[in-house]
Structures are given as C-alpha cells and as structure tokens.
C-alpha cells in the first residue's frame, strides 16, 4: 500500500536547541511505587530566531497518521500509512505490531521529504487504547495484539465484574471491567494461551510499542494506562491487587509518566533509518482520546470533546479526580495532568464506513448525504442501533449487534443513511445523559474525528444533544495533540494548557435549532426502547 502525503507551505529554518540528559533519581513521591524515578525535565531552548519541528504520531486502528508541526502550531506536512486488521473469529480483532512499526518507519521519511530533518526536536504519539502487546525477554512480540474493539473476553469480564466484584474493581481502579480493557485480555491469554502467557517479559499498549522501538525504553503515560484496568487512577500508580488478580508482576509493566514528560531519545540505528538526530526527544504521549482532546484545546476542567472516529467518545475534563458512581463512564487520567470522564461507543464513523462502502458500495459519502431530505431531519421513521462490535457505554454488552428497525415499503436509501447517522448521534447522547444525570453540565463541545467532517452529521448531533458543537481549525486531533505534547517536552511551551491555549483554535460552530432539537427529543426517547427489546435476541445470537 502506498504512503499518502500532503505537503504544506512551511518554511525551513535552522534550530539551535540543547537537550538535557536524562536525570533519573529516586523520587520522594510514594505514588510512583516500584518505579521511583524523578521527572525528566524538558529541554531548555536558547533564545534567538529559529524554528523547531515536532512530529505527531496518530496510531489508529486502520492507519498511522503522521504530522509535522512547526513551533507556532502550523501543520507543515501530513503522511499516512495503512495496515490490515485481523478478524480470526466473529467478535475478535487483532493486529501485528510489526505492521504499526513498519508503517512508522516508512511514513516518517515521507513526512520529512522536502524538510530539514535536523530541525525535528521531538516526537509525541497518541494511539488506540487498551490493546495488549506482549513481548518475550528478547523483545519479540509473542502474539498479535488484541485490540480495543475485541470481544473475546466476555467470560473474563464476567469473572472480574461478578466474582472479584464491581465495587472492588472500582475501589482499586475507579472503573469496572469492559471487554476491550487490557486486564481481561491478560486473563484470557492466561487461560487460553498459557505457554505464551508464561513467556511474557513485558506488556505495553500500542503507542508505547512504537516508543519502545524508537527509544528502547519501556514506558507509558497515565491517560493510556487508565484503560488497562491495572492502574489505580485516583493515585496514579499500578494497582498491586489487580496485578495479583491477573498474575502479573510490576516489573512486567511500563514505567509511568505524565504525557508531556520525556521518556528517552532515539536509538542510534533508528535515528539513522529515519534521518533524525539521535538527541530527538520522545515524550510519553497519550491515549488517542486524550491526545485528541489536547489537539482540540480541551484542556483544564469543565470542558468537553466529542470524537466521531472509528469509535465515538464523549470526553469530559476535570482538574480533580472523580468517578461515575454507576461506572457507566470511564474515570481516566487526562494528558494535561488532570482527569476526565469518558463514555465510549465502539462503532461511530465505522458504522458509516460499513454502510457506505460495505453495503452501498460507494466511497462518495457526501454524495449519499445528498439523498437525505433536510425536511426529514427529526422525522425519520427508521431507527438504527450502531452496535456492530458490541457496545461499551452505557450497556457494557459485547453481545449487542447492529440493527435497523422501522423499515417500510416506502423506506428510501436516504432514510437508511440518515438512520445510521442518527443512530450514532443517539448513542453519543446516551453517554451525555449519564454525565448529566450526575450533575455534569455540558453547555458546548468541541468535535473531532472523520465523522466531524460532515456538516450534516454535525447538524444532526448538535440538535440531538441540544448544544453548540465547535469544529477545531485542524482535523488532525490525536496527531496534533501528540505534536503539541512533544513541543511541551522540548520546552517550547511551559505547560500543556499554555500550548493548547495558543495553538488550538475554532473555525466553525454548529448551533442547535430549537424546533429541530425538540423533534429529535421524541425520536431519541423511542430509539432508547429498541436495545432493551432486542437484548435477549442479541444474547441468543451470540450463543449460536
């Protein structure tokens, strides 16, 4: 597959930057547990006129997207490289980590074509969360990475939530078990692949595998670690109780960092392959949703970001730790040093891709949207459940499946396309309603991801939620956030909040219309009755 490259209009300039060496000492903070390392301070740059580049890596489910950012936040270049997903059984989803690595190795030189690579001072990654990457003592991958949308761990999730108990899990980690989380995958591997499990020397998350190959350092950040069900999120340390439950030792887990902290610099051989300096700083990075939030400027407490990517998320920030008392929303650390609540639906823009490309056989997404009569918004009689890979928030049901209902002889192609867009919007509304029920007020939200490119979808979602949706100036959420975190690590900005305040701008706002919001309210209430009516059917189907 070819590398896709976009060339921007940035000018090359020489940089003059000094990077401090790693200064690792025993830390006084007991929360760092067995990994007692002091923070590695960002590089200090000299004063004077120069330009510094940083690279942002967005390690997605279907492709890696690479972004070259100038010090002023301008996007100079973009490159992407696709890779396959394996579905060995229904509900299973896995990838070869070597495919990710090869995509990065091919993509970075393409990204830097026409630019002075010596000006690149930092790399930051945002990546798909929850995936289990297991390595042996020689650093070799033991098996394909089990991904965030894999549903094979139903038995292990039931064990964790019922036998260990939801209250116990929540006390240990601030969360309960979901099929996509990392801990159930470790239990699955121990039960189904005991010989491979016994050979595990290190485990890590997908973007951390890239950092490991770049630097040789086994590290992660708090936002990504939050989704493992192994982290005591409130205290930002690994939970020894959860490690015991999963048969793991803390030495097998990565060292914990804040997202903007430096974890290392490029290995000499890797620097030579990429055409970069060996003193290029690599920061810890963040989980994809936290990185996207940074890239969209959703930093500091009381903010919201909605992502319409392969999955869909509602990301609500807080300066202090807090958990959903019903555990329907995830309680995770944020990449700015704070925390967030997050609702996640497993299929969002991927529903539209499935419908448009897989069923209708077209890639003309906007063309298909033209078949939707604007007068039908809020009046569609067709309803769609977007549970193609099961569902996480709020149902936590790996057996759930997608469904159309309300079909009639006069149902049109446009009605069904509209139902897909509305079904995803209704599922996002489910997550928002959980937050509202706990007193969280969401007055507006940033929106990002591939689905956010559609003005029609933004209109539907703004009216289903009844709030304004702000479209950031750049569409490259996780990659841009990764590049911003790298800029903080390199000393270009004193904090993530300062960086986001200067770089993340809004280019468009979609306002809700009161009459359309009212029309969608009734449709949403009816849509909510469909899943409970089909839940036992989904369970029966999963057992066939």
Short mmCIF file of C-alpha atoms in Angstrom, two decimals:
data_model
loop_
_atom_site.label_atom_id
_atom_site.label_comp_id
_atom_site.label_asym_id
_atom_site.label_seq_id
_atom_site.Cartn_x
_atom_site.Cartn_y
_atom_site.Cartn_z
CA UNK A 1 0.00 0.00 0.00
CA UNK A 2 1.26 3.45 -0.84
CA UNK A 3 2.16 6.22 1.55
CA UNK A 4 -0.22 9.16 1.36
CA UNK A 5 1.50 12.52 1.72
CA UNK A 6 0.22 16.09 1.94
CA UNK A 7 2.75 18.92 1.54
CA UNK A 8 2.13 22.13 3.46
CA UNK A 9 3.64 25.58 2.95
CA UNK A 10 6.00 25.85 5.92
CA UNK A 11 9.46 27.39 5.52
CA UNK A 12 12.56 25.58 6.68
CA UNK A 13 14.74 27.23 9.30
CA UNK A 14 17.73 26.14 11.36
CA UNK A 15 17.29 25.33 15.02
CA UNK A 16 19.67 25.64 17.89
CA UNK A 17 18.47 23.56 20.78
CA UNK A 18 20.12 21.95 23.78
CA UNK A 19 18.64 18.83 25.27
CA UNK A 20 19.29 17.99 28.89
CA UNK A 21 20.49 14.48 29.59
CA UNK A 22 18.25 12.06 31.42
CA UNK A 23 18.40 12.82 35.12
CA UNK A 24 16.93 9.87 36.93
CA UNK A 25 16.99 9.86 40.72
CA UNK A 26 14.93 8.28 43.41
CA UNK A 27 11.71 10.24 43.79
CA UNK A 28 10.16 11.16 47.10
CA UNK A 29 6.63 10.63 45.80
CA UNK A 30 5.44 7.22 47.08
CA UNK A 31 2.77 7.10 44.36
CA UNK A 32 5.43 6.14 41.86
CA UNK A 33 5.53 2.75 43.58
CA UNK A 34 8.27 0.41 42.34
CA UNK A 35 9.18 2.80 39.52
CA UNK A 36 10.68 5.61 41.62
CA UNK A 37 12.07 7.95 39.01
CA UNK A 38 12.17 11.72 39.13
CA UNK A 39 10.57 13.67 36.29
CA UNK A 40 12.90 14.15 33.33
CA UNK A 41 12.81 17.89 32.76
CA UNK A 42 12.02 19.27 29.28
CA UNK A 43 14.84 20.50 27.09
CA UNK A 44 15.79 24.14 27.52
CA UNK A 45 15.98 26.08 24.29
CA UNK A 46 18.26 29.04 23.69
CA UNK A 47 16.82 32.40 22.85
CA UNK A 48 17.10 33.62 19.27
CA UNK A 49 15.31 33.22 15.98
CA UNK A 50 14.86 29.62 14.90
CA UNK A 51 12.14 27.13 14.12
CA UNK A 52 11.64 23.83 15.88
CA UNK A 53 9.67 20.96 14.34
CA UNK A 54 7.85 18.23 16.23
CA UNK A 55 6.28 15.06 14.85
CA UNK A 56 2.89 13.84 16.00
CA UNK A 57 2.00 10.16 15.57
CA UNK A 58 -1.65 9.10 15.49
CA UNK A 59 -1.55 5.30 15.73
CA UNK A 60 -5.09 4.42 14.70
CA UNK A 61 -6.92 1.18 14.10
CA UNK A 62 -6.67 1.22 10.31
CA UNK A 63 -3.70 3.51 9.68
CA UNK A 64 -0.98 5.59 11.24
CA UNK A 65 -1.18 9.31 10.50
CA UNK A 66 1.96 11.37 10.89
CA UNK A 67 2.03 15.13 11.27
CA UNK A 68 4.90 17.63 11.09
CA UNK A 69 4.23 20.72 13.21
CA UNK A 70 6.12 23.98 13.34
CA UNK A 71 6.81 25.72 16.63
CA UNK A 72 3.96 28.15 16.01
CA UNK A 73 1.49 25.29 15.63
CA UNK A 74 1.33 25.32 11.83
CA UNK A 75 0.87 21.92 10.19
CA UNK A 76 3.66 21.65 7.65
CA UNK A 77 3.05 18.18 6.30
CA UNK A 78 0.93 15.05 6.77
CA UNK A 79 1.61 11.45 5.77
CA UNK A 80 -0.32 8.25 6.40
CA UNK A 81 0.24 4.53 6.02
CA UNK A 82 -2.48 1.90 6.23
CA UNK A 83 -2.21 -1.60 7.71
CA UNK A 84 -4.56 -4.59 7.99
CA UNK A 85 -6.79 -5.75 10.82
CA UNK A 86 -7.25 -9.46 11.51
CA UNK A 87 -10.68 -10.87 12.40
CA UNK A 88 -9.84 -14.56 13.03
CA UNK A 89 -13.26 -15.23 14.63
CA UNK A 90 -16.52 -13.31 14.94
CA UNK A 91 -16.05 -10.57 17.51
CA UNK A 92 -12.24 -10.91 17.56
CA UNK A 93 -9.99 -8.06 16.42
CA UNK A 94 -6.19 -8.09 16.38
CA UNK A 95 -3.16 -6.64 14.60
CA UNK A 96 0.52 -7.39 14.12
CA UNK A 97 2.52 -4.70 15.99
CA UNK A 98 5.23 -5.09 13.36
CA UNK A 99 2.77 -3.60 10.85
CA UNK A 100 2.48 -0.49 13.02
CA UNK A 101 6.25 -0.20 13.27
CA UNK A 102 6.84 -0.66 9.55
CA UNK A 103 4.21 1.99 8.83
CA UNK A 104 6.04 4.45 11.08
CA UNK A 105 9.41 3.60 9.52
CA UNK A 106 8.01 4.22 6.04
CA UNK A 107 5.87 7.20 6.97
CA UNK A 108 8.35 9.45 8.79
CA UNK A 109 10.82 9.76 5.87
CA UNK A 110 7.86 10.52 3.59
CA UNK A 111 6.64 13.11 6.08
CA UNK A 112 10.03 14.83 6.11
CA UNK A 113 10.54 14.90 2.36
CA UNK A 114 11.48 18.46 1.41
CA UNK A 115 12.13 19.50 5.02
CA UNK A 116 15.29 19.79 7.10
CA UNK A 117 15.07 16.74 9.35
CA UNK A 118 17.69 18.20 11.70
CA UNK A 119 15.06 20.69 12.85
CA UNK A 120 12.90 17.91 14.33
CA UNK A 121 13.42 18.08 18.07
CA UNK A 122 10.58 15.98 19.45
CA UNK A 123 8.13 13.15 18.78
CA UNK A 124 4.82 12.55 20.55
CA UNK A 125 2.29 9.79 19.92
CA UNK A 126 -1.41 9.39 20.50
CA UNK A 127 -2.60 5.85 20.00
CA UNK A 128 -5.50 3.43 20.06
CA UNK A 129 -6.04 2.43 23.68
CA UNK A 130 -6.43 -0.86 25.58
CA UNK A 131 -4.58 -3.12 23.09
CA UNK A 132 -2.47 -5.87 24.65
CA UNK A 133 1.07 -6.07 23.26
CA UNK A 134 3.07 -8.87 24.92
CA UNK A 135 6.84 -9.27 24.45
CA UNK A 136 9.25 -12.02 25.47
CA UNK A 137 12.64 -11.49 27.15
CA UNK A 138 14.26 -10.78 23.77
CA UNK A 139 11.73 -8.08 22.91
CA UNK A 140 9.91 -10.22 20.35
CA UNK A 141 6.12 -9.97 20.03
CA UNK A 142 4.52 -13.14 21.40
CA UNK A 143 1.18 -12.93 19.60
CA UNK A 144 -0.89 -10.44 17.57
CA UNK A 145 -2.03 -7.50 19.67
CA UNK A 146 -5.60 -7.93 20.95
CA UNK A 147 -7.34 -4.64 20.14
CA UNK A 148 -9.70 -2.28 21.95
CA UNK A 149 -12.73 -3.49 19.96
CA UNK A 150 -12.09 -7.21 20.51
CA UNK A 151 -14.95 -9.04 22.23
CA UNK A 152 -13.41 -12.42 23.07
CA UNK A 153 -13.15 -11.72 26.82
CA UNK A 154 -16.81 -11.99 27.84
CA UNK A 155 -16.07 -14.81 30.29
CA UNK A 156 -13.17 -12.88 31.87
CA UNK A 157 -15.20 -9.68 32.12
CA UNK A 158 -17.97 -11.59 33.89
CA UNK A 159 -15.42 -13.07 36.29
CA UNK A 160 -13.96 -9.66 37.10
CA UNK A 161 -17.28 -7.87 37.50
CA UNK A 162 -19.12 -10.65 39.32
CA UNK A 163 -16.54 -12.73 41.21
CA UNK A 164 -14.00 -10.03 42.01
CA UNK A 165 -16.90 -7.59 42.09
CA UNK A 166 -17.68 -4.20 40.59
CA UNK A 167 -17.24 -2.38 43.89
CA UNK A 168 -13.83 -3.97 44.42
CA UNK A 169 -12.72 -3.09 40.88
CA UNK A 170 -13.98 0.46 41.28
CA UNK A 171 -12.11 0.83 44.56
CA UNK A 172 -8.91 -0.49 43.01
CA UNK A 173 -9.03 1.28 39.65
CA UNK A 174 -12.06 3.67 39.60
CA UNK A 175 -13.53 1.52 36.79
CA UNK A 176 -15.21 -1.80 36.13
CA UNK A 177 -14.24 -4.37 33.51
CA UNK A 178 -15.17 -3.94 29.86
CA UNK A 179 -14.38 -6.41 27.09
CA UNK A 180 -11.93 -4.04 25.42
CA UNK A 181 -9.82 -3.33 28.51
CA UNK A 182 -6.36 -4.86 28.89
CA UNK A 183 -6.77 -6.79 32.15
CA UNK A 184 -9.47 -9.17 30.80
CA UNK A 185 -7.19 -9.88 27.84
CA UNK A 186 -4.41 -10.94 30.18
CA UNK A 187 -6.81 -13.33 31.92
CA UNK A 188 -7.93 -14.67 28.53
CA UNK A 189 -4.33 -15.23 27.48
CA UNK A 190 -3.51 -16.97 30.77
CA UNK A 191 -6.48 -19.32 30.33
CA UNK A 192 -6.25 -19.95 26.58
CA UNK A 193 -2.55 -19.50 25.76
CA UNK A 194 -0.77 -20.48 29.00
CA UNK A 195 2.56 -21.26 27.32
CA UNK A 196 2.69 -17.81 25.72
CA UNK A 197 1.49 -16.15 28.92
CA UNK A 198 4.35 -17.78 30.85
CA UNK A 199 6.85 -16.22 28.42
CA UNK A 200 5.63 -12.64 28.91
CA UNK A 201 8.51 -10.40 29.93
CA UNK A 202 6.86 -7.06 29.18
CA UNK A 203 3.40 -5.84 28.31
CA UNK A 204 2.63 -2.49 26.75
CA UNK A 205 -0.01 -0.53 24.89
CA UNK A 206 0.08 0.10 21.12
CA UNK A 207 1.63 3.59 21.06
CA UNK A 208 4.06 2.53 23.78
CA UNK A 209 5.31 -0.22 21.49
CA UNK A 210 6.23 2.47 18.95
CA UNK A 211 8.02 4.47 21.65
CA UNK A 212 9.78 1.28 22.77
CA UNK A 213 11.05 0.64 19.24
CA UNK A 214 12.13 4.28 18.91
CA UNK A 215 13.95 4.54 22.25
CA UNK A 216 14.35 1.10 23.79
CA UNK A 217 12.51 2.42 26.88
CA UNK A 218 9.56 0.56 28.41
CA UNK A 219 7.22 3.39 29.43
CA UNK A 220 3.63 4.61 29.24
CA UNK A 221 1.55 7.60 30.30
CA UNK A 222 -1.27 7.86 32.81
CA UNK A 223 -4.06 8.51 30.29
CA UNK A 224 -3.32 5.34 28.31
CA UNK A 225 -2.57 3.28 31.42
CA UNK A 226 -6.01 4.25 32.80
CA UNK A 227 -7.65 1.99 30.23
CA UNK A 228 -5.82 -1.15 31.27
CA UNK A 229 -7.86 -1.78 34.45
CA UNK A 230 -4.46 -2.20 36.12
CA UNK A 231 -3.98 1.43 37.19
CA UNK A 232 -5.12 2.97 40.46
CA UNK A 233 -6.32 6.08 38.61
CA UNK A 234 -7.01 8.19 41.70
CA UNK A 235 -3.43 7.80 42.96
CA UNK A 236 -1.70 7.37 39.58
CA UNK A 237 0.08 4.11 40.40
CA UNK A 238 -0.21 0.49 39.34
CA UNK A 239 -2.67 -1.48 41.46
CA UNK A 240 -0.81 -4.37 43.08
CA UNK A 241 -4.15 -6.04 43.79
CA UNK A 242 -5.09 -6.03 40.11
CA UNK A 243 -1.65 -7.29 39.13
CA UNK A 244 -2.11 -10.20 41.56
CA UNK A 245 -5.56 -10.90 40.07
CA UNK A 246 -4.07 -11.05 36.58
CA UNK A 247 -0.95 -13.00 37.53
CA UNK A 248 1.41 -10.16 36.64
CA UNK A 249 4.41 -8.58 38.35
CA UNK A 250 5.04 -4.84 38.34
CA UNK A 251 8.42 -5.38 36.66
CA UNK A 252 6.50 -6.54 33.57
CA UNK A 253 4.64 -3.23 33.30
CA UNK A 254 5.91 0.03 31.81
CA UNK A 255 7.19 2.94 33.87
CA UNK A 256 4.52 5.62 34.36
CA UNK A 257 4.84 9.22 33.14
CA UNK A 258 2.79 12.32 32.55
CA UNK A 259 2.07 12.67 28.85
CA UNK A 260 4.43 15.58 28.23
CA UNK A 261 7.38 14.05 30.06
CA UNK A 262 10.40 12.79 28.15
CA UNK A 263 10.85 9.02 28.18
CA UNK A 264 14.02 8.89 26.10
CA UNK A 265 15.71 9.77 22.83
CA UNK A 266 16.12 7.91 19.56
CA UNK A 267 18.30 4.81 19.38
CA UNK A 268 21.25 5.49 17.02
CA UNK A 269 20.22 2.87 14.48
CA UNK A 270 16.63 4.10 14.40
CA UNK A 271 17.73 7.73 14.10
CA UNK A 272 19.83 6.78 11.08
CA UNK A 273 16.92 4.96 9.42
CA UNK A 274 14.57 7.91 9.95
CA UNK A 275 17.11 10.59 9.09
CA UNK A 276 16.69 12.22 12.50
CA UNK A 277 19.11 13.34 15.22
CA UNK A 278 19.90 10.88 17.99
CA UNK A 279 19.01 13.54 20.59
CA UNK A 280 15.44 13.83 19.29
CA UNK A 281 13.17 13.86 22.36
CA UNK A 282 10.41 11.24 22.59
CA UNK A 283 7.69 12.09 25.11
CA UNK A 284 5.32 9.63 26.77
CA UNK A 285 2.36 10.69 24.59
CA UNK A 286 -1.25 9.83 25.37
CA UNK A 287 -4.18 7.59 24.61
CA UNK A 288 -5.89 8.65 21.40
CA UNK A 289 -8.83 10.38 23.05
CA UNK A 290 -6.68 12.34 25.50
CA UNK A 291 -4.31 13.30 22.67
CA UNK A 292 -7.27 14.39 20.54
CA UNK A 293 -8.61 16.47 23.42
CA UNK A 294 -5.25 18.24 23.69
CA UNK A 295 -5.20 18.80 19.92
CA UNK A 296 -8.70 20.29 20.11
CA UNK A 297 -7.83 22.56 23.04
CA UNK A 298 -9.93 20.63 25.57
CA UNK A 299 -7.53 21.18 28.45
CA UNK A 300 -8.34 22.18 32.03
CA UNK A 301 -11.51 21.37 33.93
CA UNK A 302 -15.10 21.72 32.74
CA UNK A 303 -14.52 21.12 29.03
CA UNK A 304 -15.96 18.54 26.61
CA UNK A 305 -14.75 16.92 23.40
CA UNK A 306 -16.75 14.54 21.20
CA UNK A 307 -14.90 12.31 18.77
CA UNK A 308 -16.52 10.66 15.75
CA UNK A 309 -13.71 8.34 14.77
CA UNK A 310 -13.78 4.57 14.29
CA UNK A 311 -15.28 4.61 17.76
CA UNK A 312 -17.16 7.51 19.32
CA UNK A 313 -16.31 9.18 22.60
CA UNK A 314 -17.58 11.86 24.94
CA UNK A 315 -14.60 13.26 26.87
CA UNK A 316 -15.37 15.49 29.90
CA UNK A 317 -12.44 17.09 31.71
CA UNK A 318 -11.87 17.78 35.40
CA UNK A 319 -8.99 19.27 37.37
CA UNK A 320 -9.64 16.80 40.18
CA UNK A 321 -10.31 13.08 40.31
CA UNK A 322 -13.92 11.91 40.22
CA UNK A 323 -15.62 8.66 39.22
CA UNK A 324 -19.04 7.79 37.83
CA UNK A 325 -20.85 6.14 40.75
CA UNK A 326 -22.51 3.68 38.35
CA UNK A 327 -19.28 3.06 36.37
CA UNK A 328 -21.07 3.55 33.05
CA UNK A 329 -18.48 6.21 32.21
CA UNK A 330 -14.74 5.58 32.42
CA UNK A 331 -12.76 7.57 35.02
CA UNK A 332 -9.35 8.16 33.44
CA UNK A 333 -6.34 10.47 33.77
CA UNK A 334 -6.00 13.27 31.20
CA UNK A 335 -2.89 14.21 29.23
CA UNK A 336 -2.77 17.66 30.87
CA UNK A 337 -2.16 16.23 34.35
CA UNK A 338 -5.83 16.27 35.34
CA UNK A 339 -8.61 13.73 34.89
CA UNK A 340 -11.64 13.06 32.74
CA UNK A 341 -14.83 11.05 32.49
CA UNK A 342 -15.37 9.31 29.18
CA UNK A 343 -18.21 7.50 27.51
CA UNK A 344 -17.25 5.29 24.58
CA UNK A 345 -19.35 3.72 21.83
CA UNK A 346 -17.43 1.10 19.90
CA UNK A 347 -18.73 1.93 16.42
CA UNK A 348 -19.22 5.52 15.23
CA UNK A 349 -17.75 6.65 11.91
CA UNK A 350 -17.04 2.96 11.28
CA UNK A 351 -20.83 2.48 11.03
CA UNK A 352 -20.97 4.98 8.20
CA UNK A 353 -17.98 3.35 6.51
CA UNK A 354 -19.63 -0.09 6.82
CA UNK A 355 -22.90 1.24 5.41
CA UNK A 356 -21.46 3.36 2.59
CA UNK A 357 -18.58 1.19 1.41
CA UNK A 358 -19.56 -2.30 2.58
CA UNK A 359 -23.29 -2.23 1.83
CA UNK A 360 -23.91 0.54 -0.70
CA UNK A 361 -20.59 0.03 -2.45
CA UNK A 362 -19.66 3.70 -2.65
CA UNK A 363 -16.97 5.98 -1.25
CA UNK A 364 -18.96 9.12 -2.11
CA UNK A 365 -20.09 9.84 1.44
CA UNK A 366 -21.20 13.41 0.79
CA UNK A 367 -22.98 12.29 -2.37
CA UNK A 368 -25.03 9.81 -0.36
CA UNK A 369 -25.90 12.51 2.15
CA UNK A 370 -27.49 14.49 -0.69
CA UNK A 371 -30.15 11.77 -0.83
CA UNK A 372 -31.30 12.87 2.63
CA UNK A 373 -34.18 15.34 2.53
CA UNK A 374 -33.42 18.09 5.09
CA UNK A 375 -37.13 18.17 5.89
CA UNK A 376 -36.81 14.59 7.16
CA UNK A 377 -34.37 15.52 9.95
CA UNK A 378 -36.07 14.71 13.23
CA UNK A 379 -38.86 12.90 11.38
CA UNK A 380 -37.25 9.70 10.16
CA UNK A 381 -39.25 6.54 10.88
CA UNK A 382 -36.19 4.27 10.52
CA UNK A 383 -34.01 3.60 13.57
CA UNK A 384 -30.52 2.12 13.69
CA UNK A 385 -28.54 0.56 16.56
CA UNK A 386 -24.80 1.14 15.93
CA UNK A 387 -23.56 -1.89 17.85
CA UNK A 388 -21.55 -3.60 15.10
CA UNK A 389 -18.80 -4.64 17.53
CA UNK A 390 -20.93 -4.91 20.67
CA UNK A 391 -21.25 -1.87 22.91
CA UNK A 392 -19.38 -0.37 25.82
CA UNK A 393 -21.10 2.76 27.22
CA UNK A 394 -23.63 2.54 28.66
CA UNK A 395 -24.61 -1.12 28.13
CA UNK A 396 -21.29 -2.97 28.52
CA UNK A 397 -22.67 -5.69 26.27
CA UNK A 398 -20.26 -7.49 23.90
CA UNK A 399 -23.23 -9.48 22.53
CA UNK A 400 -25.07 -6.38 21.26
CA UNK A 401 -25.33 -6.09 17.48
CA UNK A 402 -26.35 -3.55 14.89
CA UNK A 403 -29.97 -3.42 13.76
CA UNK A 404 -32.37 -1.44 11.59
CA UNK A 405 -35.99 -1.19 12.67
CA UNK A 406 -38.99 0.67 11.30
CA UNK A 407 -38.43 -0.35 7.66
CA UNK A 408 -41.45 0.01 5.35
CA UNK A 409 -42.16 -0.38 1.64
CA UNK A 410 -41.59 3.35 1.14
CA UNK A 411 -38.28 3.44 3.07
CA UNK A 412 -35.64 5.02 0.87
CA UNK A 413 -31.88 4.67 0.61
CA UNK A 414 -31.61 8.17 2.05
CA UNK A 415 -33.79 7.21 5.03
CA UNK A 416 -31.41 4.39 5.90
CA UNK A 417 -28.30 6.55 5.51
CA UNK A 418 -29.94 9.14 7.74
CA UNK A 419 -30.79 6.43 10.29
CA UNK A 420 -27.11 5.42 10.50
CA UNK A 421 -26.03 9.00 11.21
CA UNK A 422 -28.84 9.47 13.72
CA UNK A 423 -28.24 6.12 15.44
CA UNK A 424 -24.64 7.07 16.19
CA UNK A 425 -25.79 10.50 17.42
CA UNK A 426 -28.36 8.86 19.72
CA UNK A 427 -25.67 6.55 21.13
CA UNK A 428 -23.45 9.57 21.84
CA UNK A 429 -26.48 11.14 23.56
CA UNK A 430 -26.66 8.06 25.82
CA UNK A 431 -23.16 8.88 27.12
CA UNK A 432 -24.01 12.55 27.58
CA UNK A 433 -27.17 11.67 29.53
CA UNK A 434 -25.16 9.61 32.03
CA UNK A 435 -22.98 12.63 32.76
CA UNK A 436 -25.98 14.95 33.01
CA UNK A 437 -27.67 12.59 35.46
CA UNK A 438 -24.70 13.08 37.79
CA UNK A 439 -24.96 16.85 37.66
CA UNK A 440 -22.34 17.45 34.97
CA UNK A 441 -23.39 20.42 32.86
CA UNK A 442 -22.30 20.31 29.22
CA UNK A 443 -23.08 23.62 27.55
CA UNK A 444 -20.99 23.10 24.41
CA UNK A 445 -18.40 20.72 23.00
CA UNK A 446 -15.53 20.55 20.57
CA UNK A 447 -15.93 17.84 17.94
CA UNK A 448 -13.26 15.95 16.01
CA UNK A 449 -12.68 12.74 14.05
CA UNK A 450 -13.50 11.73 10.49
CA UNK A 451 -17.25 11.94 11.05
CA UNK A 452 -16.93 15.58 12.11
CA UNK A 453 -16.05 16.49 8.51
CA UNK A 454 -19.72 16.05 7.59
CA UNK A 455 -21.74 19.27 8.10
CA UNK A 456 -24.94 17.21 8.05
CA UNK A 457 -23.72 14.85 10.76
CA UNK A 458 -22.64 17.83 12.89
CA UNK A 459 -26.12 19.34 12.45
CA UNK A 460 -27.80 16.09 13.48
CA UNK A 461 -25.55 15.67 16.53
CA UNK A 462 -25.86 19.31 17.67
CA UNK A 463 -29.65 19.01 17.63
CA UNK A 464 -29.77 15.55 19.21
CA UNK A 465 -27.61 16.88 22.07
CA UNK A 466 -29.08 20.40 22.10
CA UNK A 467 -25.66 22.08 22.38
CA UNK A 468 -23.32 24.04 20.06
CA UNK A 469 -20.53 21.98 18.51
CA UNK A 470 -17.20 23.70 17.83
CA UNK A 471 -15.06 22.40 14.97
CA UNK A 472 -11.33 22.92 15.56
CA UNK A 473 -9.15 24.58 12.97
CA UNK A 474 -7.27 21.34 12.39
CA UNK A 475 -8.86 17.93 11.81
CA UNK A 476 -5.75 16.08 13.00
CA UNK A 477 -6.77 15.67 16.66
CA UNK A 478 -4.56 12.86 18.10
CA UNK A 479 -1.60 13.61 15.82
CA UNK A 480 -1.76 17.33 16.52
CA UNK A 481 -2.10 16.64 20.23
CA UNK A 482 0.93 14.34 20.09
CA UNK A 483 2.99 17.03 18.35
CA UNK A 484 1.85 19.57 20.96
CA UNK A 485 2.89 17.27 23.82
CA UNK A 486 6.28 16.86 22.16
CA UNK A 487 6.62 20.65 21.91
CA UNK A 488 5.98 20.92 25.66
CA UNK A 489 8.55 18.17 26.30
CA UNK A 490 11.08 20.14 24.24
CA UNK A 491 10.48 23.33 26.24
CA UNK A 492 8.70 25.31 23.53
CA UNK A 493 5.75 25.82 25.91
CA UNK A 494 5.73 25.77 29.72
CA UNK A 495 2.63 23.56 30.03
CA UNK A 496 0.04 21.65 28.04
CA UNK A 497 -2.57 24.24 29.00
CA UNK A 498 -0.39 27.09 27.73
CA UNK A 499 0.33 25.22 24.49
CA UNK A 500 -3.34 24.41 23.87
CA UNK A 501 -4.39 27.97 24.62
CA UNK A 502 -2.02 29.32 21.99
CA UNK A 503 -2.42 26.72 19.25
CA UNK A 504 -5.94 25.18 19.36
CA UNK A 505 -8.42 27.42 17.54
CA UNK A 506 -12.07 27.03 16.43
CA UNK A 507 -13.01 27.54 12.77
CA UNK A 508 -16.74 26.77 12.77
CA UNK A 509 -19.65 26.40 15.20
CA UNK A 510 -22.82 24.37 14.58
CA UNK A 511 -25.69 25.76 16.64
CA UNK A 512 -28.78 23.69 17.52
CA UNK A 513 -32.19 24.82 16.25
CA UNK A 514 -34.88 24.74 18.99
CA UNK A 515 -37.59 23.21 16.77
CA UNK A 516 -35.26 20.50 15.44
CA UNK A 517 -33.91 19.77 18.93
CA UNK A 518 -37.49 19.27 20.12
CA UNK A 519 -38.25 16.94 17.20
CA UNK A 520 -35.18 14.83 17.93
CA UNK A 521 -36.09 14.58 21.62
CA UNK A 522 -39.10 12.37 20.84
CA UNK A 523 -37.14 10.29 18.35
CA UNK A 524 -34.37 9.69 20.88
CA UNK A 525 -36.86 8.53 23.52
CA UNK A 526 -38.29 5.98 21.08
CA UNK A 527 -34.82 4.87 19.91
CA UNK A 528 -33.88 4.12 23.53
CA UNK A 529 -36.56 1.41 23.66
CA UNK A 530 -35.06 -0.62 20.80
CA UNK A 531 -31.98 -2.06 22.56
CA UNK A 532 -33.86 -3.36 25.65
CA UNK A 533 -36.38 -5.03 23.31
CA UNK A 534 -33.60 -6.83 21.41
CA UNK A 535 -31.16 -7.55 24.22
CA UNK A 536 -32.18 -11.18 24.76
CA UNK A 537 -32.21 -11.74 20.99
CA UNK A 538 -28.62 -10.49 20.81
CA UNK A 539 -27.65 -12.85 23.61
CA UNK A 540 -29.26 -15.81 21.82
CA UNK A 541 -27.48 -14.87 18.57
CA UNK A 542 -24.10 -14.77 20.32
CA UNK A 543 -24.61 -18.32 21.57
CA UNK A 544 -25.48 -19.79 18.19
#
